[in-house]
XYZ file of C-alpha atoms in Angstrom:
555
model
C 0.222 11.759 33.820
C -3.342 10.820 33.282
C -2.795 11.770 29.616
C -0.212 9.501 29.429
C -2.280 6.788 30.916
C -5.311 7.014 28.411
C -2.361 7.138 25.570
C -1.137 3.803 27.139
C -4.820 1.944 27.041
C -5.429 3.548 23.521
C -2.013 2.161 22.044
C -2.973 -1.236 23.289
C -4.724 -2.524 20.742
C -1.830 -1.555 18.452
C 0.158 -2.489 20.566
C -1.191 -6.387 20.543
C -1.675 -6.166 16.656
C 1.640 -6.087 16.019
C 2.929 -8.353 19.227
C -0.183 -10.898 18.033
C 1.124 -11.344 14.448
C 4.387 -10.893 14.868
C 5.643 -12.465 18.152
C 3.620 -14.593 18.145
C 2.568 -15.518 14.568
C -0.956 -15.979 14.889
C -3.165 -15.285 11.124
C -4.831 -12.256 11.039
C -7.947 -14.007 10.852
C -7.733 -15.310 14.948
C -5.601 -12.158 15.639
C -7.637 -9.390 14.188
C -10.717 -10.671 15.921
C -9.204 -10.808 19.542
C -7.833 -7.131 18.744
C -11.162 -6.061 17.628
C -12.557 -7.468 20.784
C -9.953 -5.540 22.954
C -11.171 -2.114 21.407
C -14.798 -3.009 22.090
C -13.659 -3.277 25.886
C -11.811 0.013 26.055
C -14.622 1.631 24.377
C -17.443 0.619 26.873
C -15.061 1.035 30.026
C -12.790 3.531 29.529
C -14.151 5.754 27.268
C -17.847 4.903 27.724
C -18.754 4.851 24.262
C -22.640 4.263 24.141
C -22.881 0.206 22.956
C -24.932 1.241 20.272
C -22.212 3.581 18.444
C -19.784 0.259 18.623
C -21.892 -1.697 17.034
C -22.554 1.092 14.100
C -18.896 1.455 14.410
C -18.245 -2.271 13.125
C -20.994 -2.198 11.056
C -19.223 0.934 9.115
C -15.662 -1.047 9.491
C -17.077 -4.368 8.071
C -19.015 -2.270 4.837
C -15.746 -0.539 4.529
C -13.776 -3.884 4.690
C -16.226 -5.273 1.587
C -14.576 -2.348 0.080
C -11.153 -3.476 -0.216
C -12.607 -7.135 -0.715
C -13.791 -6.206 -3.954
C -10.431 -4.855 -5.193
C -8.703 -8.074 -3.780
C -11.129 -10.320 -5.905
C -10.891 -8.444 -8.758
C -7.468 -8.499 -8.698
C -7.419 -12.448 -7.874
C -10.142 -12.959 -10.547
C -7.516 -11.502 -12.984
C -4.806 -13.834 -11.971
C -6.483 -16.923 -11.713
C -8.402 -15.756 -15.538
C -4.827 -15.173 -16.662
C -3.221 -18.795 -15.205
C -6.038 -20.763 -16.616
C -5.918 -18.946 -20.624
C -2.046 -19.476 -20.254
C -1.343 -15.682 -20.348
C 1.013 -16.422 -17.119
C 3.136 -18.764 -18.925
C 3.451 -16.389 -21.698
C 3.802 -13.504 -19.851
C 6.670 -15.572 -17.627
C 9.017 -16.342 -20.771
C 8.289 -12.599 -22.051
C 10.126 -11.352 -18.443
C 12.807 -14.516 -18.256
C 13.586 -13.055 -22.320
C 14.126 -9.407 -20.076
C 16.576 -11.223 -17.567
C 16.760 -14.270 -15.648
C 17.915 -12.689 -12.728
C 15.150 -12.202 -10.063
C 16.706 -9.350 -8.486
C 15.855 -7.352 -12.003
C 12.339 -8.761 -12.383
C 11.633 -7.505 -8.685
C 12.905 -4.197 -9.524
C 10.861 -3.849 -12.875
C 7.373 -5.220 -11.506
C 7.552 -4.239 -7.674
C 8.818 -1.338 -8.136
C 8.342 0.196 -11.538
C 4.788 -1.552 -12.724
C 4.021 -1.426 -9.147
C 4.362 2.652 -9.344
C 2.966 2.742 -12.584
C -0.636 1.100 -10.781
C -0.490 3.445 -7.642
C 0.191 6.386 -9.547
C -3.505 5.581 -11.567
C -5.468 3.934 -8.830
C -3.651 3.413 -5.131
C -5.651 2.444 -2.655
C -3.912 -1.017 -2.149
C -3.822 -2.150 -6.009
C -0.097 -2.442 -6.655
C 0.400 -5.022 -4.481
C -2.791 -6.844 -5.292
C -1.337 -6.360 -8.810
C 2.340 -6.951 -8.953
C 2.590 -10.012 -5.912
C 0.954 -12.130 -7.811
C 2.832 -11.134 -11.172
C 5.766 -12.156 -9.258
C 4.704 -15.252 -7.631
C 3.509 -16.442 -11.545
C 7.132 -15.655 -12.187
C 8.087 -18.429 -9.714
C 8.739 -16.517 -6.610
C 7.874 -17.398 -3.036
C 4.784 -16.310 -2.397
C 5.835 -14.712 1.021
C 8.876 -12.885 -0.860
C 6.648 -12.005 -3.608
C 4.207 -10.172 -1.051
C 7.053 -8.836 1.231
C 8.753 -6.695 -2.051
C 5.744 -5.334 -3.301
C 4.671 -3.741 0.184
C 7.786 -2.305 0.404
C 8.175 -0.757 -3.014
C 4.655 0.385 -2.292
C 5.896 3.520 -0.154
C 7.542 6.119 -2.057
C 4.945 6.069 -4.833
C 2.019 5.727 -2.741
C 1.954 10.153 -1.463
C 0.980 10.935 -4.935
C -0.690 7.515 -5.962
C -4.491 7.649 -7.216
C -3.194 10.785 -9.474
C -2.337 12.499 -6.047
C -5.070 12.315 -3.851
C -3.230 11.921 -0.616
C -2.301 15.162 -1.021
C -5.322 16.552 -2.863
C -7.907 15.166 -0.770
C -6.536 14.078 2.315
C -3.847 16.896 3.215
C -7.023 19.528 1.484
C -9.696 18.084 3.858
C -7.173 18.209 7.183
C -6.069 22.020 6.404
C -9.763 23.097 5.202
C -10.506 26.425 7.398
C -6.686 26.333 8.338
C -5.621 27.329 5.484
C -7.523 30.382 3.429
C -9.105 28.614 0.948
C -7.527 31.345 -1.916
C -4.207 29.865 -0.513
C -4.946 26.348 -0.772
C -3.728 25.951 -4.496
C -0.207 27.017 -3.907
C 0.033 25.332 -0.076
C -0.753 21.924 -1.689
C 2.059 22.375 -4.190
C 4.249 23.121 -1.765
C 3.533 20.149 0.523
C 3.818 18.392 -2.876
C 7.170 19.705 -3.236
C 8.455 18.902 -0.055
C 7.021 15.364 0.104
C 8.739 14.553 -3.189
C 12.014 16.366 -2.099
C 11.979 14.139 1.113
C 10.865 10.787 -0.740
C 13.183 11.337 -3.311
C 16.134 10.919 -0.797
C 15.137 8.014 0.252
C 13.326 6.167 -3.120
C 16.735 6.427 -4.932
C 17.764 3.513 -2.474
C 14.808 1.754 -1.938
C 15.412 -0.825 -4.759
C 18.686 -1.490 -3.585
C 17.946 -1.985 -0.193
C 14.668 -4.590 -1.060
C 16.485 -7.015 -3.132
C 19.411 -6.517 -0.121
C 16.568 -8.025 2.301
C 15.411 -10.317 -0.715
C 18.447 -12.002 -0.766
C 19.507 -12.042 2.842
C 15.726 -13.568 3.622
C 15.058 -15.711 0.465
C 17.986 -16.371 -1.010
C 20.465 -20.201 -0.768
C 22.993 -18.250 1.026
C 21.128 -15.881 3.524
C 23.256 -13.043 1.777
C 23.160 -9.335 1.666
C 26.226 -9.410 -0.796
C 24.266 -10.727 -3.115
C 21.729 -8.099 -3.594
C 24.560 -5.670 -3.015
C 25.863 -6.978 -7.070
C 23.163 -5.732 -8.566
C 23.623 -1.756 -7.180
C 24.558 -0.530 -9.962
C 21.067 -1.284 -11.996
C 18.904 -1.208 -8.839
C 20.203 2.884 -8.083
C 19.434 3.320 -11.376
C 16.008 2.162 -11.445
C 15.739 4.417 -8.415
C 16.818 7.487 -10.523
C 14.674 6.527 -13.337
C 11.617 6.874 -11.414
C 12.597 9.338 -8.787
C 14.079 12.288 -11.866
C 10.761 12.500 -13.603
C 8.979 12.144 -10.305
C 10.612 15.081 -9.065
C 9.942 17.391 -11.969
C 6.261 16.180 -12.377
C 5.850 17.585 -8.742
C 7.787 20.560 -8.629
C 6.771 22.147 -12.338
C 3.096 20.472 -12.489
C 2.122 19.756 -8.696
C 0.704 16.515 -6.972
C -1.393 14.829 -9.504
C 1.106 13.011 -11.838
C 4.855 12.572 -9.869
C 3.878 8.805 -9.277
C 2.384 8.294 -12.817
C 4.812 9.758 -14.994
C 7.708 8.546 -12.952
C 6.620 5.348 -12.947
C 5.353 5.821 -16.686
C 9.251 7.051 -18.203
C 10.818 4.992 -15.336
C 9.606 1.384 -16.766
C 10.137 2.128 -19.902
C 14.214 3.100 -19.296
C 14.380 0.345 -16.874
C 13.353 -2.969 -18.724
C 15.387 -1.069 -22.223
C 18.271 -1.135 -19.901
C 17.652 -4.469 -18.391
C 16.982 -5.785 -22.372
C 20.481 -4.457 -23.413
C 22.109 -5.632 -19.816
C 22.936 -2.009 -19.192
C 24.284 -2.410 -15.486
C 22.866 -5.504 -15.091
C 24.306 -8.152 -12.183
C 27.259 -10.284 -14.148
C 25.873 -13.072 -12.743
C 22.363 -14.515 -12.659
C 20.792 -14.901 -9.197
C 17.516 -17.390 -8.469
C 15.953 -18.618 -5.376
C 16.356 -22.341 -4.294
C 14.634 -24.825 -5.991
C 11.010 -24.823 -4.687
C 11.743 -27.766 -2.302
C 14.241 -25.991 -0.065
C 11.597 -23.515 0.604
C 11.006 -22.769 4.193
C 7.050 -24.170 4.751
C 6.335 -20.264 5.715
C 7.180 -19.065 2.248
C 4.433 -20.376 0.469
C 4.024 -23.023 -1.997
C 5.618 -22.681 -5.787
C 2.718 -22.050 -7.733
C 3.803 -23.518 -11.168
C 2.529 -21.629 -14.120
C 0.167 -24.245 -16.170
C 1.766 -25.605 -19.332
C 0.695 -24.442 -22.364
C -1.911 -26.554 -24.410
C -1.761 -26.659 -27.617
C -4.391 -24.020 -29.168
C -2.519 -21.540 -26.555
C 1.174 -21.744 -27.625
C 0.739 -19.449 -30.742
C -0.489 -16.409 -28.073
C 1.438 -13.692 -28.308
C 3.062 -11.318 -25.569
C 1.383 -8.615 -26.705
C -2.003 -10.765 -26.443
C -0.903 -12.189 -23.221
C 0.251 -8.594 -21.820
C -3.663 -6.921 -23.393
C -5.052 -7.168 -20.066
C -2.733 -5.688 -18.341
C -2.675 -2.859 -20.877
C -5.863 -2.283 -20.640
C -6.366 -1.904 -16.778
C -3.428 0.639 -16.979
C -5.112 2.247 -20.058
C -8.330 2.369 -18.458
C -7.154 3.421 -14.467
C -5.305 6.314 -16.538
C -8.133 7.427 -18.267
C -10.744 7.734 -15.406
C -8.499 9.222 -13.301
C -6.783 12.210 -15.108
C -9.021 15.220 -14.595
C -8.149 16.660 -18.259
C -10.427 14.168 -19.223
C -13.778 14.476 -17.346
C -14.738 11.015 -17.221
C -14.080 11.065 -12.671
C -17.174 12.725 -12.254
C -19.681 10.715 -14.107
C -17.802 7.353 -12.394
C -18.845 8.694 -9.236
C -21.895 9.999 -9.742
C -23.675 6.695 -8.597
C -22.856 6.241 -4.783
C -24.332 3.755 -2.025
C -25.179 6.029 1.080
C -25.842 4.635 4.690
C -24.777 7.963 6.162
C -25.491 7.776 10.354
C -25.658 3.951 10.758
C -27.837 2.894 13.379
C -29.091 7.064 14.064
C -25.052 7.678 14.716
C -23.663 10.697 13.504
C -20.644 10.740 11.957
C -20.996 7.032 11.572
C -21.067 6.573 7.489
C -20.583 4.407 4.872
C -20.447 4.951 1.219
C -19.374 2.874 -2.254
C -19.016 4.243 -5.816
C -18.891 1.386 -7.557
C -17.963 2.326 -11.020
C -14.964 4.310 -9.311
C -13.460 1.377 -7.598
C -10.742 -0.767 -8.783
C -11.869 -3.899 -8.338
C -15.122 -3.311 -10.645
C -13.454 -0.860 -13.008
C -11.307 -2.011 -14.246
C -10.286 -5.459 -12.760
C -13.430 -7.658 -13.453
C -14.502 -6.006 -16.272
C -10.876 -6.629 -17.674
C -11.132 -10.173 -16.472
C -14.454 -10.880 -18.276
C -13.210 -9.438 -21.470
C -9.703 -11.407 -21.083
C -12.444 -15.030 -21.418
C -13.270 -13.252 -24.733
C -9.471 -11.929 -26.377
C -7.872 -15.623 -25.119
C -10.842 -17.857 -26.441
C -11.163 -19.377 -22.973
C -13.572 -22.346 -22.405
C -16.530 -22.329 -19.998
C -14.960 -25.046 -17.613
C -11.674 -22.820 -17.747
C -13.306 -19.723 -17.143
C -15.590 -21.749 -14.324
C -12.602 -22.848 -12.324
C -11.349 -19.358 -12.270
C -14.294 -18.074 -10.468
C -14.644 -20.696 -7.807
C -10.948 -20.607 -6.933
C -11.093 -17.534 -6.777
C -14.328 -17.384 -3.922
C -12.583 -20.004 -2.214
C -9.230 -17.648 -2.057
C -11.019 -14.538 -0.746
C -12.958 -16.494 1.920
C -9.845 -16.143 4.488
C -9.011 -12.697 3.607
C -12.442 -11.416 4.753
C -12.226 -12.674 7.900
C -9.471 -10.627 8.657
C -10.040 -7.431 7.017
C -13.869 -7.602 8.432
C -13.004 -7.009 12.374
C -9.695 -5.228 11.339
C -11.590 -2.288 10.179
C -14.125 -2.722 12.510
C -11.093 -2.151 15.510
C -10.082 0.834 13.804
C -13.367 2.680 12.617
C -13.795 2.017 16.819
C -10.525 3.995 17.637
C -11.955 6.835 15.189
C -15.524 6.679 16.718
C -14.415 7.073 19.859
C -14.506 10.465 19.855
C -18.381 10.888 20.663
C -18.408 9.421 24.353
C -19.415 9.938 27.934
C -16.500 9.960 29.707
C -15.304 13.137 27.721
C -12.105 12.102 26.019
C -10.765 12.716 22.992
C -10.983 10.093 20.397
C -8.192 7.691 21.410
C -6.276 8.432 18.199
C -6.148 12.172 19.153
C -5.124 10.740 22.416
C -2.123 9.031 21.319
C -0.936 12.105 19.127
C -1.148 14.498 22.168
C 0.473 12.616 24.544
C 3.419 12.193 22.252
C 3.594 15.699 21.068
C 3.911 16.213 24.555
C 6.769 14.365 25.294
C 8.898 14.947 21.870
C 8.738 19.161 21.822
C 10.521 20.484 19.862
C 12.150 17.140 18.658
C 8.425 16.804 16.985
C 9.774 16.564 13.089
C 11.919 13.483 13.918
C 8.572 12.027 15.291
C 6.171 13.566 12.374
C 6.716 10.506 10.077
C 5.494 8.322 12.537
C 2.585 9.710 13.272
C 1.638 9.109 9.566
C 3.198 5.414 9.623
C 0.637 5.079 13.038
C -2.101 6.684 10.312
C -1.994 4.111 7.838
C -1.137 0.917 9.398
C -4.648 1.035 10.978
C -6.497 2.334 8.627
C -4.743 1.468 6.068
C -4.554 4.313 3.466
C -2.105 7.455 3.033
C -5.222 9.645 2.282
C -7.292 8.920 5.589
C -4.286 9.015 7.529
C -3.527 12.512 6.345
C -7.326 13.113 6.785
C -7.427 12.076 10.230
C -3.503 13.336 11.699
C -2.893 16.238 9.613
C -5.065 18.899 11.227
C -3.196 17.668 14.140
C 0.419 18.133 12.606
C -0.229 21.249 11.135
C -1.609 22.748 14.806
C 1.658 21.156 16.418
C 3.958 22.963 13.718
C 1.991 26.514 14.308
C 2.372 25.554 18.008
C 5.631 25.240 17.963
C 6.839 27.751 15.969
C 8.212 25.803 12.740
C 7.371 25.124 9.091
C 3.758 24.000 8.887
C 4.496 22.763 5.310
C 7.047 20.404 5.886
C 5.531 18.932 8.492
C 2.845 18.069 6.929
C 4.906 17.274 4.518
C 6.587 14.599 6.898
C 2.686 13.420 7.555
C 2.137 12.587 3.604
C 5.908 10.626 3.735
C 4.859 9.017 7.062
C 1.160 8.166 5.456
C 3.204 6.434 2.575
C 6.087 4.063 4.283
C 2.946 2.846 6.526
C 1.539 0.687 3.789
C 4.508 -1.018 3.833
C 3.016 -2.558 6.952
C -0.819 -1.597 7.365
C -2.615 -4.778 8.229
C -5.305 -4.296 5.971
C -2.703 -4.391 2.849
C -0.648 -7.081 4.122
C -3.234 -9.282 4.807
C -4.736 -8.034 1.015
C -1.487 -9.052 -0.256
C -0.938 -12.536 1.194
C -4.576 -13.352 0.131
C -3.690 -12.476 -3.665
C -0.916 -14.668 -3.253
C -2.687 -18.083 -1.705
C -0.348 -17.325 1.750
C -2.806 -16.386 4.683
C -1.760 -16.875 7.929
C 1.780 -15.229 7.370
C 0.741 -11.858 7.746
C 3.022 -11.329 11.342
C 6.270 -12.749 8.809
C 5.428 -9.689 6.649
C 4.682 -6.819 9.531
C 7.931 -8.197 11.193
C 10.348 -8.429 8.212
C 8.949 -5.181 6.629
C 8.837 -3.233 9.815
C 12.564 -3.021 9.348
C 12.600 -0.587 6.249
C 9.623 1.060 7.032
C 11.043 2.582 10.503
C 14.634 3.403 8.961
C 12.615 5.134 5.905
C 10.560 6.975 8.925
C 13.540 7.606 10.881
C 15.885 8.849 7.707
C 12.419 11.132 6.979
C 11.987 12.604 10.461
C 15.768 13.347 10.685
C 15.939 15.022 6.971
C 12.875 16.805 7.992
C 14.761 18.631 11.544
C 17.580 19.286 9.441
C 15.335 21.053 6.815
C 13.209 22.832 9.267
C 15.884 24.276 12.254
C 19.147 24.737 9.170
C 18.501 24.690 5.599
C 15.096 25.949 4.842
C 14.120 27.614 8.087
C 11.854 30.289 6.479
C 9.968 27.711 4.653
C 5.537 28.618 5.995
């Protein structure tokens, strides 16, 4: 009972994250502060942190949060760079020359080029990459944000060329599992984390343009994304196929890459030739009839003169290039990882806290490599003028202003919840607590619950890798506990890691920055909560059937 209790005050600031944004519809900037402030109480009173391990706590949380900032402003340096050469417009005709129909370009940039980018870098790019795409295409920013968080699930286990499972599920198992096993153990969880996504990703286009329509669209309709099944299953088996084989023949570094790689590819041939493409051609409302919350039509610039004989292929060059060059650093055939990484910022035990660290490779994240770099070479292959590239730069610091508000104290709240496990009242950390309590309580029911624990994972920390880091030890001592296939559960942990950036609060709010619509981040939590808890229930439910009937010898 007093378990339960201490798993009550440790959800609560959870708990009011989610009833803050999305009952109540408050930014994340006023609500992530107030939440922040809520885990600074429980940690003095109730698990009598020592005041000066909070305040190295959100010291690590707001370093960590400038992070993520510099992905988001590389990634709205690139858009902005791209609008003002005129790439946009070009790049706009090239995809209404594909198809007309929305439904289509949602399913080739949210979910295939979307893929494509997590499969090379993760960590929160595809969205940052592929909203905006679609809100240059002339959708609603809100709808443009919503898809590619959802679409940003089934890739995301293997995304960064599989470190989820490479780091994350290797660092949780290290002295669990006999280090001369490890090799085959993370193929296997590889395996089974495919095997479950798979299920599930064959749908998963279907079922966004379903909510696209029934949310965005002039009639409120379902039926209408229902049309385009036929092409929207497909573009679930041409991603899933490949994705399959890559992890069962080659293990966890390329399913995401090469799926996404073969998928979009097949996908926009198809859509080119109309093969299974909607008979008709669906579009939102004119800008006008928006809803206010949607966001505001941001119209591509026109042309000018000295821009309209810019080719696609010119137009499309930075985008090649930031795939070309997230591919290259990251596969390890080629060697170039290491010497990205090699210069790191250290503050390791902020404030004389152990435990309490913060580090940056700059070369190795996104934002630097490749998104400003690419953005500084795009003034260059477009011929842009200094005004031009001028007004990029300050729109850009005026977008990202917002955003860091938010992200600052949401990290901070969570690198609290993770801190808390150095304290005087003898607790576990209040994440640990949570976990226990429901392990507790579920029994032997625990694989129907496993995905969750992984959704609970990301959404506050916001990353598949650290939530495998920080709840798979955990899963994998429940599974031995209870007698059932260690694997799969933790296999269930990598899924659960996954669907939760469909929702984490430091990718929404990411998201809704890249697409000029802060203060809409409860809309998003809200509306995408609904796929991201069927995914997690359809996961947990595949996983008891696996584990207790058809693979019941499975480690």
């Amino acid at each position: 009972m007093y378990l339960g209790v201490l798993a009550l005050l440790a959800f609560l600031p959870i708990v009011a994250t989610v009833v803050l944004m999305s009952g109540f519809n408050w930014p994340a900037k006023k609500a992530m502060p107030t939440v922040w402030l809520g885990a600074v109480v429980l940690g003095l009173f109730v698990w009598q942190m020592a005041p000066i391990r909070i305040v190295a706590a959100t010291i690590e949380g707001a370093l960590s949060a400038a992070n993520l900032l510099i992905i988001v402003f590389g990634a709205i340096l690139l858009l902005n760079t791209l609008k003002t050469s005129g790439a946009m417009a070009v790049i706009s005709k090239g995809f209404h020359g594909i198809s007309k129909d929305r439904r289509v370009q949602a399913i080739i940039i949210g979910w295939m080029f979307g893929a494509f980018v997590e499969g090379a870098a993760g960590f929160g790019t595809p969205a940052a990459l592929a909203a905006p795409l679609l809100v240059g295409l002339g959708f609603p920013p809100l709808a443009a944000a919503s898809i590619a968080l959802i679409f940003n699930s089934t890739p995301v286990s293997f995304g960064a060329v599989g470190t989820p499972v490479l780091l994350g599920v290797r660092s949780a198992v290290a002295g669990l599992i006999p280090e001369a096993q490890m090799t085959g153990y993370l193929m296997q969880v590889g395996i089974w984390t495919s095997s479950i996504h798979a299920v599930f990703g064959v749908f998963l286009p279907l079922f966004t343009i379903c909510l696209m329509t029934k949310f965005f669209g002039k009639k409120r309709s379902w039926r209408e994304g229902l049309e385009a099944a036929p092409f929207a299953i497909f573009a679930g088996l041409a991603f899933v196929v490949p994705y399959l084989i890559m992890a069962n023949f080659f293990g966890p570094e390329l399913p995401s890459l090469v799926g996404a790689l073969i998928g979009l590819v097949v996908v926009t041939v198809a859509a080119k030739n109309n093969f299974l493409t909607p008979k008709t051609t669906w579009d939102f409302a004119p800008a006008k009839e928006w809803d206010k919350e949607w966001g505001e039509a941001q119209a591509l610039p026109t042309e000018k003169p000295q821009q309209k004989s810019m080719s696609l292929f010119l137009a499309w060059t930075p985008y090649i290039l930031i795939g070309a060059i997230l591919v290259a650093s990251r596969l390890p055939a080629l060697g170039l990882s290491a010497p990205l990484r090699a210069w790191t910022i250290r503050w390791p035990n902020i404030l004389g806290q152990a435990g309490v660290n913060y580090s940056l490779q700059p070369w190795w994240s996104p934002g630097i490599l490749p998104f400003v770099l690419v953005a500084i070479l795009t003034i260059l292959l477009h011929g842009m003028k200094t005004k031009d590239v001028a007004h990029a730069w300050r729109t850009t610091i005026k977008q990202l202003i917002p955003a860091s508000i938010a992200l600052v104290f949401a990290i901070a709240m969570v690198r609290i919840l993770v801190q808390s496990n150095l304290n005087l009242a003898g607790y576990d950390s209040m994440l640990i607590t949570m976990s226990t309590f429901t392990a507790q309580v579920v029994g032997s029911l625990w694989p129907l619950i496993s995905p969750f624990v992984g959704v609970l994972g990301a959404f506050i920390v916001g990353s598949n890798t650290v939530s495998n880091i920080l709840f798979g030890g955990f899963q994998h001592s429940i599974a031995e506990t209870l007698g059932i296939s260690r694997t799969i559960v933790m296999a269930l942990q990598v899924v659960g890691g996954a669907i939760g950036n469909m929702i984490c609060v430091h990718n929404v709010v990411a998201a809704c920055a890249v697409v000029g619509n802060l203060g809409q981040e409860g809309k998003i939590i809200a509306r995408n909560m609904l796929p991201a808890m069927l995914y997690s229930l359809g996961a947990g439910a595949l996983g008891l059937l696996l584990i207790y009937v058809f693979a019941t010898g499975v480690f």
